[in-house]
Short mmCIF file of C-alpha atoms in Angstrom, two decimals:
data_model
loop_
_atom_site.label_atom_id
_atom_site.label_comp_id
_atom_site.label_asym_id
_atom_site.label_seq_id
_atom_site.Cartn_x
_atom_site.Cartn_y
_atom_site.Cartn_z
CA MET F 1 24.94 57.91 13.53
CA SER F 2 22.08 55.83 14.92
CA GLU F 3 21.20 52.66 13.07
CA LEU F 4 18.22 52.95 10.72
CA TYR F 5 15.75 50.10 10.15
CA ILE F 6 13.34 49.60 7.27
CA ARG F 7 10.12 47.60 7.46
CA VAL F 8 10.00 44.46 5.26
CA ALA F 9 7.31 41.80 4.83
CA GLU F 10 6.62 38.85 2.51
CA ASP F 11 3.19 40.28 1.74
CA GLU F 12 1.49 43.62 2.30
CA SER F 13 -1.07 41.99 4.57
CA GLU F 14 1.53 40.42 6.86
CA GLU F 15 3.25 41.90 9.87
CA PRO F 16 6.55 43.50 8.77
CA MET F 17 10.01 42.80 10.17
CA GLU F 18 12.63 45.50 10.70
CA ILE F 19 15.83 45.07 8.67
CA PRO F 20 18.95 47.16 9.53
CA SER F 21 20.44 49.55 6.98
CA GLU F 22 24.10 50.38 6.45
CA ASP F 23 25.85 53.60 7.53
CA ASP F 24 25.29 55.16 4.09
CA GLY F 25 21.54 54.49 4.24
CA THR F 26 21.56 51.53 1.84
CA VAL F 27 20.36 48.01 2.68
CA LEU F 28 22.28 44.88 1.77
CA LEU F 29 20.30 42.22 -0.08
CA SER F 30 22.07 39.66 2.11
CA SER F 31 20.48 41.29 5.19
CA VAL F 32 17.05 40.81 3.64
CA ALA F 33 17.82 37.25 2.50
CA ALA F 34 19.00 36.35 6.00
CA GLN F 35 15.40 36.82 7.22
CA PHE F 36 13.64 35.91 3.96
CA PRO F 37 15.64 33.08 2.31
CA GLY F 38 15.59 33.27 -1.48
CA ALA F 39 14.78 37.00 -1.63
CA CYS F 40 16.08 38.72 -4.78
CA GLY F 41 14.82 42.28 -4.24
CA LEU F 42 12.22 44.61 -2.72
CA ARG F 43 9.19 46.51 -3.99
CA TYR F 44 6.77 48.99 -2.43
CA ARG F 45 3.44 50.65 -3.17
CA ASN F 46 3.75 54.27 -4.29
CA PRO F 47 1.50 56.39 -2.02
CA GLU F 48 0.46 58.68 -4.88
CA SER F 49 -0.15 56.31 -7.80
CA GLN F 50 -0.90 53.21 -5.64
CA CYS F 51 1.22 51.21 -8.08
CA MET F 52 3.95 48.82 -7.01
CA ARG F 53 7.48 50.08 -7.60
CA GLY F 54 10.75 48.18 -7.51
CA VAL F 55 13.68 49.21 -5.32
CA ARG F 56 16.92 49.76 -7.22
CA LEU F 57 19.44 46.99 -6.70
CA VAL F 58 23.11 47.44 -7.64
CA GLU F 59 25.65 44.70 -6.98
CA GLY F 60 23.78 43.31 -4.01
CA VAL F 61 22.99 46.73 -2.52
CA LEU F 62 19.45 48.13 -2.26
CA HIS F 63 19.12 51.91 -2.59
CA ALA F 64 16.37 53.93 -0.95
CA PRO F 65 13.78 55.44 -3.30
CA GLU F 66 14.37 59.19 -3.58
CA SER F 67 17.16 58.79 -0.97
CA ASN F 68 14.67 58.13 1.83
CA TRP F 69 13.21 54.80 2.97
CA GLY F 70 10.41 56.60 4.82
CA ASN F 71 7.79 54.70 6.79
CA LEU F 72 6.71 52.43 3.95
CA VAL F 73 6.43 48.65 4.13
CA TYR F 74 8.67 46.98 1.55
CA VAL F 75 7.57 43.66 0.09
CA VAL F 76 10.06 40.89 -0.68
CA ASN F 77 10.57 39.77 -4.29
CA TYR F 78 11.35 36.13 -5.05
CA PRO F 79 12.42 34.53 -8.35
CA LYS F 80 9.37 32.87 -9.95
CA ASP F 81 10.84 29.34 -9.84
CA ASN F 82 11.95 29.80 -6.25
CA LYS F 83 8.54 31.10 -5.19
CA ARG F 84 6.82 28.12 -6.78
CA LYS F 85 9.22 25.76 -5.01
CA MET F 86 8.58 27.46 -1.67
CA GLU F 87 4.83 27.16 -2.15
CA GLU F 88 5.25 23.44 -2.84
CA ILE F 89 7.33 23.07 0.32
CA ASP F 90 4.70 24.94 2.34
CA ALA F 91 1.95 22.70 0.94
CA ALA F 92 3.93 19.56 1.76
CA SER F 93 4.58 20.86 5.26
CA ALA F 94 0.89 21.54 5.74
CA VAL F 95 0.10 17.93 4.82
CA LYS F 96 2.71 16.66 7.28
CA VAL F 97 1.35 18.91 10.03
CA LYS F 98 -2.20 17.71 9.37
CA ARG F 99 -1.05 14.09 9.41
CA GLY F 100 0.96 14.70 12.55
CA PHE F 101 -2.11 15.94 14.41
CA GLN F 102 -4.25 12.89 13.59
CA LYS F 103 -5.50 11.63 16.92
CA THR F 104 -4.18 8.34 18.24
CA SER F 105 -6.42 5.80 19.98
CA ASP F 106 -6.07 3.17 22.68
CA LEU F 107 -5.06 -0.10 20.99
CA ILE F 108 -6.05 -3.44 22.46
CA VAL F 109 -3.23 -5.99 22.79
CA LEU F 110 -4.61 -9.54 22.59
CA GLY F 111 -2.95 -12.77 23.69
CA LEU F 112 -0.63 -11.41 26.39
CA PRO F 113 1.20 -14.02 28.50
CA TRP F 114 -0.05 -14.09 32.08
CA LYS F 115 3.36 -12.99 33.37
CA THR F 116 3.58 -9.82 31.21
CA THR F 117 3.63 -6.63 33.29
CA GLU F 118 2.86 -3.07 32.26
CA GLN F 119 6.60 -2.29 32.35
CA ASP F 120 7.25 -5.24 29.99
CA LEU F 121 4.57 -3.90 27.67
CA LYS F 122 6.01 -0.38 27.75
CA ASP F 123 9.57 -1.59 27.16
CA TYR F 124 8.48 -3.59 24.13
CA PHE F 125 6.31 -0.96 22.43
CA SER F 126 8.77 1.87 23.17
CA THR F 127 10.97 0.38 20.44
CA PHE F 128 8.36 1.59 17.92
CA GLY F 129 7.89 5.13 19.26
CA GLU F 130 6.85 7.20 22.23
CA VAL F 131 4.34 5.39 24.45
CA ILE F 132 2.00 7.58 26.49
CA MET F 133 -0.11 4.85 28.14
CA VAL F 134 0.04 1.12 28.85
CA GLN F 135 -2.35 -1.02 30.86
CA VAL F 136 -2.60 -4.74 31.58
CA LYS F 137 -6.19 -5.68 32.46
CA ARG F 138 -6.35 -7.63 35.71
CA ASP F 139 -8.99 -9.42 37.72
CA ALA F 140 -10.29 -7.12 40.45
CA LYS F 141 -10.27 -9.89 43.09
CA THR F 142 -7.15 -11.94 42.31
CA GLY F 143 -5.02 -9.32 40.58
CA ASN F 144 -4.14 -11.85 37.89
CA SER F 145 -3.77 -10.73 34.28
CA LYS F 146 -6.80 -11.28 32.02
CA GLY F 147 -4.50 -11.94 29.05
CA PHE F 148 -4.93 -8.63 27.28
CA GLY F 149 -4.09 -4.96 27.70
CA PHE F 150 -4.00 -1.54 26.08
CA VAL F 151 -1.33 0.73 24.66
CA ARG F 152 -1.44 4.26 23.28
CA PHE F 153 1.21 6.04 21.23
CA ALA F 154 2.00 9.73 20.89
CA ASP F 155 2.37 9.53 17.10
CA TYR F 156 -0.29 8.38 14.62
CA GLU F 157 2.26 6.92 12.19
CA THR F 158 3.65 4.74 14.99
CA GLN F 159 0.14 3.49 15.74
CA THR F 160 -0.38 2.56 12.09
CA LYS F 161 2.94 0.69 11.96
CA VAL F 162 2.17 -1.28 15.14
CA ILE F 163 -1.30 -2.34 13.95
CA ALA F 164 0.15 -3.64 10.66
CA GLN F 165 2.15 -6.47 12.26
CA ARG F 166 2.06 -9.20 14.89
CA HIS F 167 4.20 -8.93 18.02
CA MET F 168 6.27 -11.48 19.94
CA ILE F 169 5.91 -10.47 23.60
CA ASP F 170 7.44 -12.64 26.32
CA GLY F 171 7.58 -15.63 23.98
CA ARG F 172 4.03 -15.43 22.64
CA TRP F 173 2.59 -13.94 19.44
CA CYS F 174 0.20 -11.10 20.22
CA ASP F 175 -2.13 -9.00 18.08
CA CYS F 176 -2.49 -5.24 18.46
CA LYS F 177 -5.53 -3.58 16.93
CA LEU F 178 -8.22 -0.95 17.27
CA PRO F 179 -11.14 -2.21 19.35
CA ASN F 180 -14.29 -2.53 17.23
CA SER F 181 -15.85 0.14 19.41
CA LYS F 182 -13.29 2.63 18.02
CA ALA F 183 -13.54 1.48 14.42
CA CYS F 184 -17.36 1.44 14.47
CA PRO F 185 -18.57 4.09 16.94
CA ASP F 186 -22.20 3.50 15.90
CA GLU F 187 -22.17 -0.11 17.22
CA PRO F 188 -25.47 -0.34 19.15
CA MET F 189 -24.44 -3.00 21.68
CA ARG F 190 -21.18 -4.41 23.03
CA SER F 191 -21.52 -8.15 23.61
CA ARG F 192 -19.11 -10.38 25.54
CA LYS F 193 -20.22 -13.38 23.46
CA ILE F 194 -18.89 -14.37 20.03
CA PHE F 195 -20.28 -16.73 17.38
CA VAL F 196 -17.70 -19.28 16.15
CA GLY F 197 -18.69 -20.56 12.71
CA ARG F 198 -17.37 -23.53 10.64
CA CYS F 199 -16.60 -25.70 13.68
CA THR F 200 -15.95 -29.43 13.19
CA GLU F 201 -17.40 -32.28 15.27
CA ASP F 202 -14.04 -33.16 16.83
CA MET F 203 -13.83 -29.72 18.51
CA THR F 204 -14.77 -29.95 22.18
CA THR F 205 -15.64 -27.22 24.66
CA ASP F 206 -12.22 -27.75 26.26
CA ASP F 207 -10.53 -27.30 22.88
CA LEU F 208 -12.29 -23.99 22.33
CA ARG F 209 -11.74 -22.81 25.89
CA GLN F 210 -8.00 -23.56 25.73
CA TYR F 211 -7.67 -21.82 22.38
CA PHE F 212 -9.56 -18.63 23.25
CA MET F 213 -7.96 -18.27 26.69
CA GLN F 214 -4.90 -16.84 24.93
CA TYR F 215 -6.96 -13.71 24.14
CA GLY F 216 -8.55 -13.21 27.54
CA GLU F 217 -10.54 -14.82 30.34
CA VAL F 218 -13.22 -17.18 29.01
CA THR F 219 -16.33 -17.55 31.16
CA ASP F 220 -18.40 -19.95 29.03
CA VAL F 221 -18.17 -22.18 25.94
CA PHE F 222 -21.31 -23.66 24.39
CA ILE F 223 -21.54 -26.17 21.52
CA PRO F 224 -25.15 -26.95 20.49
CA LYS F 225 -26.46 -30.52 20.55
CA PRO F 226 -27.19 -31.98 18.10
CA PHE F 227 -24.05 -30.63 16.41
CA ARG F 228 -24.69 -27.58 14.17
CA ALA F 229 -21.13 -26.64 13.06
CA PHE F 230 -20.94 -23.58 15.29
CA ALA F 231 -20.36 -22.61 18.92
CA PHE F 232 -20.57 -19.68 21.31
CA VAL F 233 -17.69 -18.40 23.43
CA THR F 234 -18.20 -15.80 26.15
CA PHE F 235 -15.39 -13.63 27.50
CA ALA F 236 -15.18 -11.79 30.81
CA ASP F 237 -14.46 -8.55 28.93
CA ASP F 238 -16.54 -7.26 26.01
CA GLN F 239 -13.55 -5.52 24.43
CA VAL F 240 -11.83 -8.85 23.76
CA ALA F 241 -14.99 -10.23 22.14
CA GLN F 242 -15.45 -7.16 19.94
CA ALA F 243 -11.79 -7.15 18.89
CA LEU F 244 -12.03 -10.75 17.61
CA CYS F 245 -15.18 -10.21 15.53
CA GLY F 246 -14.54 -10.49 11.79
CA GLU F 247 -11.40 -12.61 12.25
CA ASP F 248 -10.67 -16.00 10.64
CA LEU F 249 -8.77 -18.20 13.11
CA ILE F 250 -7.20 -21.66 12.82
CA ILE F 251 -8.35 -24.16 15.46
CA LYS F 252 -7.17 -27.79 15.21
CA GLY F 253 -6.14 -27.14 11.60
CA VAL F 254 -9.55 -25.77 10.61
CA SER F 255 -10.39 -22.16 9.66
CA VAL F 256 -13.24 -20.83 11.78
CA HIS F 257 -14.93 -17.45 11.39
CA ILE F 258 -15.71 -15.16 14.33
CA SER F 259 -18.70 -12.82 14.34
CA ASN F 260 -21.02 -11.05 16.75
CA ALA F 261 -23.62 -13.03 18.66
CA GLU F 262 -26.66 -10.85 18.08
CA PRO F 263 -29.23 -10.27 20.86
CA LYS F 264 -32.26 -12.45 20.14
CA HIS F 265 -34.74 -9.74 21.07
CA ASN F 266 -33.58 -7.74 18.04
CA ASN F 267 -35.26 -10.17 15.68
CA ILE F 268 -36.73 -13.29 17.29
CA HIS F 269 -38.85 -14.16 14.25
CA GLN F 270 -35.81 -14.22 12.01
CA LEU F 271 -34.15 -16.56 14.52
CA PHE F 272 -36.93 -19.15 14.21
CA HIS F 273 -36.94 -18.87 10.44
CA ASN F 274 -33.19 -19.30 9.97
CA PHE F 275 -32.38 -21.94 12.57
CA PRO F 276 -31.80 -25.46 11.04
CA GLY F 277 -33.97 -28.15 12.60
CA GLY F 278 -36.75 -25.72 13.37
CA LEU F 279 -38.30 -24.72 16.65
CA ALA F 280 -37.74 -28.05 18.42
CA SER F 281 -33.95 -27.86 18.07
CA LEU F 282 -33.96 -24.21 18.97
CA ALA F 283 -36.00 -24.70 22.12
CA ALA F 284 -33.45 -27.17 23.47
CA MET F 285 -30.82 -24.47 23.30
CA LEU F 286 -32.56 -21.37 24.59
CA GLY F 287 -31.91 -22.35 28.18
CA ARG F 288 -28.18 -21.88 27.54
CA SER F 289 -28.06 -19.06 25.00
CA GLN F 290 -29.85 -15.72 24.81
CA TYR F 291 -28.54 -15.01 21.34
CA GLN F 292 -29.68 -15.73 17.82
CA PHE F 293 -27.34 -17.30 15.28
CA PRO F 294 -26.28 -15.05 12.41
CA SER F 295 -28.10 -16.26 9.32
CA SER F 296 -24.95 -15.97 7.18
CA HIS F 297 -23.30 -18.81 9.15
CA VAL F 298 -26.04 -21.36 9.69
#
């Protein structure tokens, strides 16, 4: 006798699966449950009345309606509590899948030791999760490291974990964060210059240069004269400058605040109005700086 299969689905609208019957034409509930875990029975739609009918179940054996399974699609029955639990599991899985597909971004790694290589960077960050890209930024002419790099992870949760802490790489503490260009895609201009507020008079240009060199190559440091409690630092790479904006850093035991140095042509009149000492003091500085001073820091 050739083996007979009946068509079974979780819902009438879904594609059915064929389940084998026994030699006597019955179907074991265990055969159904093997494909549909938690199943407790079957039902089908009566072709004449269009009502759903239950399939007779006796001691774990399902019996064909009117001794013939026909070409109907049989729908799986689940206990109410079990169905609710399965729906909760499906919902939780959907959330996990959605979270799992959140896109990762390139993270900037600030403060890298000059000797750190891309392999060193990959070996370190691989302890957190799968790394799909590492890069140490280097000078095009000398090949020397610029003191920062980039890393990208395969998993979004790994990225979140890495951003939340500082990292000791080759004996130096490094910061790993989203570049401001990623966090604020509407940023109109990417400047290489930062405004350092709350400076003290004992801070020299050499002090600032030595401090900020740990984040990347510094091309210029400017402290206004007469002293105005702030300074400008310019980096070779705009991504380093943007990554530091908004940070509070400790220099010579003093907390300084880092913000964007805004282009003066955006609001030159506001520059004159806000600058302490008036136009005379400002004019002495314009030869060195093309940027206005944020009014919140002066």
